mmCIF file of C-alpha atoms in Angstrom:
data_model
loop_
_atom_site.group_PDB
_atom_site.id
_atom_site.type_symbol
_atom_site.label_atom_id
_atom_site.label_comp_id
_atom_site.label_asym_id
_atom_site.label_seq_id
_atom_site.Cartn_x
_atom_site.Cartn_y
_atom_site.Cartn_z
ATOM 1 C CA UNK X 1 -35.474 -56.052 -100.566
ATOM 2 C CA UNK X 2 -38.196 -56.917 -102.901
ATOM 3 C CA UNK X 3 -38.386 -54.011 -105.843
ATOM 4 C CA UNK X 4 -41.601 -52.021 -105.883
ATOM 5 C CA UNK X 5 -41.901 -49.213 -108.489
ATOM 6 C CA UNK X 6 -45.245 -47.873 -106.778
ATOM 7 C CA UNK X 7 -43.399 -46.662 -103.894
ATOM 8 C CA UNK X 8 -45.221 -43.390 -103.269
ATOM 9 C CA UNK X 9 -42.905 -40.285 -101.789
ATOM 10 C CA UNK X 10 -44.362 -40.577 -98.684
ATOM 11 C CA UNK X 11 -43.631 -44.367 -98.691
ATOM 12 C CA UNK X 12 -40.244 -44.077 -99.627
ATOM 13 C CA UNK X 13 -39.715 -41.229 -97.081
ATOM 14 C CA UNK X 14 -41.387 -44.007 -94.387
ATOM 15 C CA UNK X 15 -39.077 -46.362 -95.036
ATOM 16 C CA UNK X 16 -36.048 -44.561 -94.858
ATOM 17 C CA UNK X 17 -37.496 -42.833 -91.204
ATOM 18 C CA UNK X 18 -37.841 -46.648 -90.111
ATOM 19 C CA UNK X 19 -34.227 -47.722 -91.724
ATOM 20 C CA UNK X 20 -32.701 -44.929 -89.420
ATOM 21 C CA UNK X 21 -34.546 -46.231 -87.161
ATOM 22 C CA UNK X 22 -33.029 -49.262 -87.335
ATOM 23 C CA UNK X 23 -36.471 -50.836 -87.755
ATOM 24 C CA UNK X 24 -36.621 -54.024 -89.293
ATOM 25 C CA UNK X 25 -33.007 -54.014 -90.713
ATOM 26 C CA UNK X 26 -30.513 -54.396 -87.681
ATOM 27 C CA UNK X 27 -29.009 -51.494 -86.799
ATOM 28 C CA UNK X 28 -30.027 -48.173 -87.307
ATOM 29 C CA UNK X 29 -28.475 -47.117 -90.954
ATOM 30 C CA UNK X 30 -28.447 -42.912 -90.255
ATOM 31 C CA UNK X 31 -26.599 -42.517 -93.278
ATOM 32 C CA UNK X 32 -29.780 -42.777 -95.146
ATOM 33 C CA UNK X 33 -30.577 -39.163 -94.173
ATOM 34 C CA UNK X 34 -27.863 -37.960 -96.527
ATOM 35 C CA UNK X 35 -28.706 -41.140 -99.286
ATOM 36 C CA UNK X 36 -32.138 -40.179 -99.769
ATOM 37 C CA UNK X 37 -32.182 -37.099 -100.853
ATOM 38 C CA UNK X 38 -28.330 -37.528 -102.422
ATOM 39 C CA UNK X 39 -30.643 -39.902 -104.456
ATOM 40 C CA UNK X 40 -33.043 -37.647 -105.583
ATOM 41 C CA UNK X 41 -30.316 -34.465 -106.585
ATOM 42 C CA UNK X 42 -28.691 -37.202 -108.272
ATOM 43 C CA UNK X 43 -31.600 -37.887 -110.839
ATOM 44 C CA UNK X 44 -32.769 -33.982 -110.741
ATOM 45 C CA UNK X 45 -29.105 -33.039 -112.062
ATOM 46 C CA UNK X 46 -29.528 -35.620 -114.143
ATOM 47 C CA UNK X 47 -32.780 -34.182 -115.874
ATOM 48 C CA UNK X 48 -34.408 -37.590 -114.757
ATOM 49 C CA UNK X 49 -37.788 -36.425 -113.464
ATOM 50 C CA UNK X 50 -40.443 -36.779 -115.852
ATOM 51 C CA UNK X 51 -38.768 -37.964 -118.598
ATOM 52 C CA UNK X 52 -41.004 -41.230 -118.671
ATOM 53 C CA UNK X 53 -38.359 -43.353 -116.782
ATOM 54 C CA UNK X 54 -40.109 -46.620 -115.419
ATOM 55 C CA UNK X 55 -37.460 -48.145 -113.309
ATOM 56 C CA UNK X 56 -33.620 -47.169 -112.730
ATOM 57 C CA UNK X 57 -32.611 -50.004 -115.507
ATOM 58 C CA UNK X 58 -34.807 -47.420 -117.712
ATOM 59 C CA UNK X 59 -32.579 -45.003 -116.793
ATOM 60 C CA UNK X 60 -29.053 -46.904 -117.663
ATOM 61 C CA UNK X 61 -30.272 -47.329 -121.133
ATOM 62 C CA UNK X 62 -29.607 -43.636 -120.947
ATOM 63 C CA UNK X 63 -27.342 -42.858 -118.969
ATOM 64 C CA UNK X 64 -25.467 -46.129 -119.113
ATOM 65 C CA UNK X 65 -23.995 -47.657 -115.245
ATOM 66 C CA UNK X 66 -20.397 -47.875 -114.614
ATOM 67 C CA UNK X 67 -19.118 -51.056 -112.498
ATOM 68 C CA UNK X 68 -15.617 -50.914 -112.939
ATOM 69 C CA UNK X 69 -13.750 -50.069 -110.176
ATOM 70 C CA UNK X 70 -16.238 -48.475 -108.636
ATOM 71 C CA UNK X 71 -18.966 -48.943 -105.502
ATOM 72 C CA UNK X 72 -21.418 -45.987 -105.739
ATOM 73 C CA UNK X 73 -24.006 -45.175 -107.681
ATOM 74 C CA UNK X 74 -22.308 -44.430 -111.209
ATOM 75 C CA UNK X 75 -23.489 -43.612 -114.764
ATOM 76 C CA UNK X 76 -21.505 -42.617 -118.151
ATOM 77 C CA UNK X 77 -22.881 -39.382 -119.446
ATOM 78 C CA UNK X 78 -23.987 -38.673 -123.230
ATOM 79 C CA UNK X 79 -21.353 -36.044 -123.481
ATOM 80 C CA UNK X 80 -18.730 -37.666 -121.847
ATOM 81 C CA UNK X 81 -17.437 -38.169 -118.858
ATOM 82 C CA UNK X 82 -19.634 -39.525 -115.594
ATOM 83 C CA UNK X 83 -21.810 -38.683 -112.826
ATOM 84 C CA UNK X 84 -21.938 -40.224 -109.461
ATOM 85 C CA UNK X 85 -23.523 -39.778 -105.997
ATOM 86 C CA UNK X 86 -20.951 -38.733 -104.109
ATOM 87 C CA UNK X 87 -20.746 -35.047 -104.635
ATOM 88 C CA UNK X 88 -24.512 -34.745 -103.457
ATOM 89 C CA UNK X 89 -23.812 -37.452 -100.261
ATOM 90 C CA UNK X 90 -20.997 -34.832 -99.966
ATOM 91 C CA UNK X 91 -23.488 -31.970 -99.485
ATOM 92 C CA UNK X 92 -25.856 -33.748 -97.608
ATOM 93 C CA UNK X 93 -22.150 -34.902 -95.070
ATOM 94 C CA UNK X 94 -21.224 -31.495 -94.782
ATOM 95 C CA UNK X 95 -24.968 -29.725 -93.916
ATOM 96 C CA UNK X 96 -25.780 -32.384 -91.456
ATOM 97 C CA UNK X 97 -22.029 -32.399 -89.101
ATOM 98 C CA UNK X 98 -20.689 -28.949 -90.463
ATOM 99 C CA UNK X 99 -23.721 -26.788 -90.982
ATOM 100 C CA UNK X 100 -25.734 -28.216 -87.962
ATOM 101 C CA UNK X 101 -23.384 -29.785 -85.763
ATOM 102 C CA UNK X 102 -24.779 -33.240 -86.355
ATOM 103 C CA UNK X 103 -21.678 -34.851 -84.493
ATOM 104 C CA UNK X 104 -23.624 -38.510 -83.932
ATOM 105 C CA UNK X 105 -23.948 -38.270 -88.297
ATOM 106 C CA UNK X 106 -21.806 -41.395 -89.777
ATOM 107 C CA UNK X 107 -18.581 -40.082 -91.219
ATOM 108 C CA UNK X 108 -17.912 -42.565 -93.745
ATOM 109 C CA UNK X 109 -19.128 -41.072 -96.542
ATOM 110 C CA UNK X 110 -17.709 -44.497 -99.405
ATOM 111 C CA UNK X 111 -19.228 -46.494 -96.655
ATOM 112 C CA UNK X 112 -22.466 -44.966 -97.518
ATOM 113 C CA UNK X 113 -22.856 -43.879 -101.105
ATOM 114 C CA UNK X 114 -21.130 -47.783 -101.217
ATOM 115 C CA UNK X 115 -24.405 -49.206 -100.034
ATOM 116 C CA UNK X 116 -26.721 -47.497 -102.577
ATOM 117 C CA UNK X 117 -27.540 -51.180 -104.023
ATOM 118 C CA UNK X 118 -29.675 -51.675 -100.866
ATOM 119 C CA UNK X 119 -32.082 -48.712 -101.729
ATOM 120 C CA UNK X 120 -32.328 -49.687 -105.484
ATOM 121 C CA UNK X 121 -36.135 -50.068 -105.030
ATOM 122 C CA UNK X 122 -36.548 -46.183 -103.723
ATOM 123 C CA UNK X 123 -34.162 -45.433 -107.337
ATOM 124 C CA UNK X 124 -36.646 -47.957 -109.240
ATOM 125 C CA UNK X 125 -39.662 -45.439 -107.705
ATOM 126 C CA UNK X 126 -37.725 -42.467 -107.581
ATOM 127 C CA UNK X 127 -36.921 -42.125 -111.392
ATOM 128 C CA UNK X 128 -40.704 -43.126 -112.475
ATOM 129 C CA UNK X 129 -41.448 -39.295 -110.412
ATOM 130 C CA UNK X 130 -41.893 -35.531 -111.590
ATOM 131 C CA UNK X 131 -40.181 -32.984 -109.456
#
């Protein structure tokens, strides 16, 4: 996917409707429901929004990206300690097949926060936004 940092909202909302879609990328991806906005309560409980960020690698100069022994989405905090995206794919797992029944929502929640890398260029647009 080639990176573009001027993704508007409404783009980056587009192109996740058409990768559920399965439009353009093989098979319809449904986990991106919960991956989108796990994204964006990611950065948000991060205190990422406005703070000037131009692309995620902006971000990791900050919050610094752990690789070790992990697949998601993963970041050393100031303070200590780390923050991934699981615990917001979590919430975002548990509204869609516990909360509304969604029984057709993929349960393989490492599966999905695993494939984060594929969506880096809605991060690179997403961390440039306000709330």
């Amino acid at each position: 996917m080639e990176i573009d940092k001027s993704m508007t909202r409404d783009e980056i909302v587009d192109a996740m409707r058409r990768d559920f879609l399965g439009e353009g990328v093989g098979k319809p991806r449904k986990y991106v429901g919960g991956l989108l906005p796990s994204f964006c309560d990611f950065l948000i409980e991060l205190d990422a929004p406005g703070k000037g960020y131009q692309s995620l690698n902006d971000l990791f100069v900050a919050y610094p990206q752990i690789t070790d022994g992990v697949s998601t989405l993963t970041v050393s905090l100031p303070a200590g300690g780390q923050k991934t995206i699981r615990p917001a794919y979590e919430r975002y797992h548990r509204f869609y097949i516990t909360d509304n029944h969604r029984l057709d929502y993929p349960r393989s929640q490492p599966y999905a926060t695993g494939k984060w890398g594929d969506y880096r260029n809605w991060l690179d647009a997403l961390v440039s936004k306000s709330k």
